[in-house]
Tab-separated table of C-alpha atoms in Angstrom:
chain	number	residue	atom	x	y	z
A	1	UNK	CA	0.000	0.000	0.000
A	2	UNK	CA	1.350	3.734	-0.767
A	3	UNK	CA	1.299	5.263	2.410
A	4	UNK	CA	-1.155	7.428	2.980
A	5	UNK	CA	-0.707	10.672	5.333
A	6	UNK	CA	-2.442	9.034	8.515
A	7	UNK	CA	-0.905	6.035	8.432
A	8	UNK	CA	2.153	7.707	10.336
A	9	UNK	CA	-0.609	9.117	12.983
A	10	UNK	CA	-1.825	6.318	13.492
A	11	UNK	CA	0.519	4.228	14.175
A	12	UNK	CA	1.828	6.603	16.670
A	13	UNK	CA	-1.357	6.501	18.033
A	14	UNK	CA	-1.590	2.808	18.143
A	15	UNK	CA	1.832	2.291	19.869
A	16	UNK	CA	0.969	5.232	22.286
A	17	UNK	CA	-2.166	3.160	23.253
A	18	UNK	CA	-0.544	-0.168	23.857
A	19	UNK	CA	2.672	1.589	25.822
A	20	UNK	CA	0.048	3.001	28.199
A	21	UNK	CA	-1.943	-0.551	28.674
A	22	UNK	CA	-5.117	0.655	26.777
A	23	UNK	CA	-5.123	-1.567	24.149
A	24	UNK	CA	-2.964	-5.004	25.701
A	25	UNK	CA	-2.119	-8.111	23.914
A	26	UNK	CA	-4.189	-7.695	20.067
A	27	UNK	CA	-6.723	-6.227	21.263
A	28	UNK	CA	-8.358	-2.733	20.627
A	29	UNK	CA	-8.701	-0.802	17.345
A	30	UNK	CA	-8.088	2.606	15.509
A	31	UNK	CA	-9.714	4.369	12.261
A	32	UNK	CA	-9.296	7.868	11.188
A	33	UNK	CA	-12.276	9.073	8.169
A	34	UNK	CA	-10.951	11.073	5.756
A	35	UNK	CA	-13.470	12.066	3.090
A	36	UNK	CA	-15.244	9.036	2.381
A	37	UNK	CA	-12.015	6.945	3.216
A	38	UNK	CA	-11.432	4.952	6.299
A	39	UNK	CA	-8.324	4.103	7.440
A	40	UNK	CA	-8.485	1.023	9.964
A	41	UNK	CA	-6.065	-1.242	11.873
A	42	UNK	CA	-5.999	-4.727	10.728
A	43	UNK	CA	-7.438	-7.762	12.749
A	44	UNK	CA	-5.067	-9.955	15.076
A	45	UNK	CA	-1.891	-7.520	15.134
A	46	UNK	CA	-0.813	-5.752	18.260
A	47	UNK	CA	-1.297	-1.951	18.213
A	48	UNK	CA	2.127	-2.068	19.634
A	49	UNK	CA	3.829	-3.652	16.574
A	50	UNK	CA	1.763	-1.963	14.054
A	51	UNK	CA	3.242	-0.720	10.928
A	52	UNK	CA	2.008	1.738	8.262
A	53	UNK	CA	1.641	-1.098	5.449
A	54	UNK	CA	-0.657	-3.466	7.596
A	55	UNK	CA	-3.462	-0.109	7.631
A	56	UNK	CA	-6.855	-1.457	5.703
A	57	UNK	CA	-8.573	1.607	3.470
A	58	UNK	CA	-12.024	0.585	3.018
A	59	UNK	CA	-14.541	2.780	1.921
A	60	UNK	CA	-17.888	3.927	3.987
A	61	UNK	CA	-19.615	0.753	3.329
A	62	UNK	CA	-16.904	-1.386	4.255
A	63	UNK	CA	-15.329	-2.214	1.004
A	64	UNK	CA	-11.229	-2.342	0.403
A	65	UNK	CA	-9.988	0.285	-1.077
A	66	UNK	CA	-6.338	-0.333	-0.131
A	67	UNK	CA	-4.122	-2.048	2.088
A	68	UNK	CA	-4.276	-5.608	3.653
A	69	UNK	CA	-7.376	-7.825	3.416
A	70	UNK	CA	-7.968	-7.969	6.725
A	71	UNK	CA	-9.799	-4.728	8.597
A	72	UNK	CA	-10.781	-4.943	11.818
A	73	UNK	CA	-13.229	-7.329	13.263
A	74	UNK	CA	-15.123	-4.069	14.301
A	75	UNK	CA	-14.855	-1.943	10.840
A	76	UNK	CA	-18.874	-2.267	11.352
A	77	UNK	CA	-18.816	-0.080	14.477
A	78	UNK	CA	-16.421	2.209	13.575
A	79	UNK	CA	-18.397	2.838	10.043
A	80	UNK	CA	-21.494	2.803	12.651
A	81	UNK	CA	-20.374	5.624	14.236
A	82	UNK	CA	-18.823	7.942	10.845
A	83	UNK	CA	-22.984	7.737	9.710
A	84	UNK	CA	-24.010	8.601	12.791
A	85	UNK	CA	-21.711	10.917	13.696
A	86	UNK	CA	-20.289	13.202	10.868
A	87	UNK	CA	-17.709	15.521	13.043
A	88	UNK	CA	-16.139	12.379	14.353
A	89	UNK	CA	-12.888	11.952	12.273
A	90	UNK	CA	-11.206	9.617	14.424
A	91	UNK	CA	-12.180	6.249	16.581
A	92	UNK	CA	-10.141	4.715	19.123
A	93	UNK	CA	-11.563	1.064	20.876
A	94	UNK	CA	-9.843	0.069	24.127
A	95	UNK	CA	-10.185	-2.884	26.436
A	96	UNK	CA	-8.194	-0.929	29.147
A	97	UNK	CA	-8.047	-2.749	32.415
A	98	UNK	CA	-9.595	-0.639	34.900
A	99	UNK	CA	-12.876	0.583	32.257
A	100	UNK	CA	-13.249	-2.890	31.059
A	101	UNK	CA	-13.566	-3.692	35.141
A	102	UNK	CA	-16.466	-1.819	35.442
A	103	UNK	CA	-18.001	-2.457	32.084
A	104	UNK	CA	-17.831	-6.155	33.006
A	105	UNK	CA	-19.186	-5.590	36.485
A	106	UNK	CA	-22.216	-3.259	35.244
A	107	UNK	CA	-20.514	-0.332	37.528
A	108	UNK	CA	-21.141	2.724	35.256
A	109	UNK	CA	-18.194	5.265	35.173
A	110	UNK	CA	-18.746	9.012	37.159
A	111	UNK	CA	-17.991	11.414	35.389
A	112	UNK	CA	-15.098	14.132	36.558
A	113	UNK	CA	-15.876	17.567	37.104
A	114	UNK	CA	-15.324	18.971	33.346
A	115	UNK	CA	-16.336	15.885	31.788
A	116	UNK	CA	-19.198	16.509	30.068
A	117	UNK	CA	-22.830	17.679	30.859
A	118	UNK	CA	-23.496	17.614	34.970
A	119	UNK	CA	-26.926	16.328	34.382
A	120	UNK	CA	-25.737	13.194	32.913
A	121	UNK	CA	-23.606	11.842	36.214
A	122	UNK	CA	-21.771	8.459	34.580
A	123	UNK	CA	-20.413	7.735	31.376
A	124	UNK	CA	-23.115	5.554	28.715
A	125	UNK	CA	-23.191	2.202	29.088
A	126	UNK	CA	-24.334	0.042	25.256
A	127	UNK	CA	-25.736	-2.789	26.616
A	128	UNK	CA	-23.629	-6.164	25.637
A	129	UNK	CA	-23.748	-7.527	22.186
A	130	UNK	CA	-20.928	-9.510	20.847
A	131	UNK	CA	-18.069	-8.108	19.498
A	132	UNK	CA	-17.716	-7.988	15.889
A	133	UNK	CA	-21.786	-8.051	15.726
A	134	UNK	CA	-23.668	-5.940	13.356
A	135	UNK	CA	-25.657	-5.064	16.260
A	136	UNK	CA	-22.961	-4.158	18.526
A	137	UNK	CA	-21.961	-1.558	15.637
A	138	UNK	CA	-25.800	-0.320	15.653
A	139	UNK	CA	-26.260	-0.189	19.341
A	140	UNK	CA	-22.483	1.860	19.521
A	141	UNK	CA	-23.558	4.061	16.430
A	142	UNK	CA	-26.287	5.126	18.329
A	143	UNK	CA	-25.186	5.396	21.200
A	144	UNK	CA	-22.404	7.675	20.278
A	145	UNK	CA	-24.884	10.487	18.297
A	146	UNK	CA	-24.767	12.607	21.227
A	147	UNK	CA	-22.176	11.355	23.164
A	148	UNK	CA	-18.192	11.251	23.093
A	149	UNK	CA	-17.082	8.636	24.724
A	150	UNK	CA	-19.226	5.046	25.367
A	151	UNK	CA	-18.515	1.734	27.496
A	152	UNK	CA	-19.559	-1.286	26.034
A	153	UNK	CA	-20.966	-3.710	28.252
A	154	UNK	CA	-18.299	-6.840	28.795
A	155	UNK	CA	-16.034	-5.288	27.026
A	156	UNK	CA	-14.414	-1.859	26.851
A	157	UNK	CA	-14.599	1.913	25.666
A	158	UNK	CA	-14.704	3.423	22.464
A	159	UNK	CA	-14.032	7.242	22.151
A	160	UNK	CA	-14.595	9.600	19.320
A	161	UNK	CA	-12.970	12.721	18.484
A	162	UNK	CA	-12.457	15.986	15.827
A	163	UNK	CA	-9.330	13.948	15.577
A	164	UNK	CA	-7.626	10.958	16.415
A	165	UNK	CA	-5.582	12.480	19.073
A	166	UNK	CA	-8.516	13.666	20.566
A	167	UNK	CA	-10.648	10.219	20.588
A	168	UNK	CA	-7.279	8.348	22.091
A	169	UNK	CA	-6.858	11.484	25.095
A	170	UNK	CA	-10.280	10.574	25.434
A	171	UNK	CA	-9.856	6.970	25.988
A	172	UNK	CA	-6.711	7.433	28.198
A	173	UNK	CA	-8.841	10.390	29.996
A	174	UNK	CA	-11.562	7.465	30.894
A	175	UNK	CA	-9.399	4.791	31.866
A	176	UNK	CA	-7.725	7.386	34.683
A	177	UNK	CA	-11.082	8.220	35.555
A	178	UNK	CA	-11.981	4.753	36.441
A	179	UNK	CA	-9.010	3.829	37.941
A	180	UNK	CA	-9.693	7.071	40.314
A	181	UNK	CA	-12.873	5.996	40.659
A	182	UNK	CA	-11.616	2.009	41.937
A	183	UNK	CA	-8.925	3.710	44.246
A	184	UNK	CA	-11.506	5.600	46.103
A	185	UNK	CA	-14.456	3.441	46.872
A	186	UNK	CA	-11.462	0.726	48.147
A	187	UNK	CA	-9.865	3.860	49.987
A	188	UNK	CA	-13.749	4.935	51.302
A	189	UNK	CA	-14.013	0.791	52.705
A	190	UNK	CA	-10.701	0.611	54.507
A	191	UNK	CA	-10.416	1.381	58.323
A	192	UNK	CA	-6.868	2.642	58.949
A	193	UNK	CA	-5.440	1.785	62.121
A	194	UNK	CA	-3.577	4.314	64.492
């Protein structure tokens, strides 16, 4: 594939993710819309080890444009998201440890002070569908029309942004949220001695 001029950002992205522990292992994905061009990680490789050749270009109804054969298992719910959301130009999915806690407990996520709308105290929850599911990707798409940022049910967080940078600050943004958020309700059950 010739590279393309996000390729570079996104696999800087992709190894920033996986050196911070939001994306361990393979898992987690990345796409960046430019036009009607979507440039998405490729299924089963690390975001870690990711280089700019491996990047799928598909189209906006899924079909390869460019790139390797194999686009994310979730191309559906990032595509999902593009339709339903047309000033989102960039999609990161995480299954960071502490945020995939609570979305596999059912514990929804506060949110900080600056986070978003008051009125609305926790982060959205998409009820569970299985990955890769055409109804995952529906349930996220809408989800995600008037909302940022969305935990999935068993399984993690996807954040949108203006940019990519923006959607993956997001992501890292929510996973120190719930990790503040686990640190204090253990902190708020322990009786120090002394």
């Amino acid at each position: 594939m010739s590279q393309h001029p996000l390729t570079k950002e996104i696999c800087e992205i992709a190894h920033y993710l996986y050196s911070k522990g939001l994306a361990p292992g393979k898992s987690g994905n990345i796409s960046v819309r430019f036009q009607d061009t979507v440039a998405i990680t490729p299924s089963g490789v690390s975001l870690g080890l990711l280089k700019e050749n491996e990047i799928v270009l598909t189209d906006m109804d899924g079909q390869l444009v460019a790139g390797g054969d194999n686009p994310s298992s979730e191309l559906q719910l990032h595509l999902e998201v593009y339709k339903n959301k047309e000033e989102t130009a960039g999609i990161v999915h995480t299954h960071s440890s502490y945020a995939t806690g609570f979305a596999m407990s059912g514990e929804k996520i506060e949110r900080l002070e600056g986070f978003g709308e008051r009125s609305k105290p926790f982060l959205k929850m998409v009820d569970y569908k299985p990955p890769g599911t055409m109804e995952l990707a529906k349930l996220v798409g809408e989800g995600l029309k008037y909302e940022d940022v969305v935990i999935l049910e068993n399984h993690g967080v996807v954040a949108t942004g203006e940019d990519l940078n923006e959607a993956a600050l997001l992501a890292e943004f929510v996973e120190e949220t719930a990790k503040t958020q686990f640190v204090a309700r253990v902190l708020s059950k322990i009786e120090f001695l002394g």
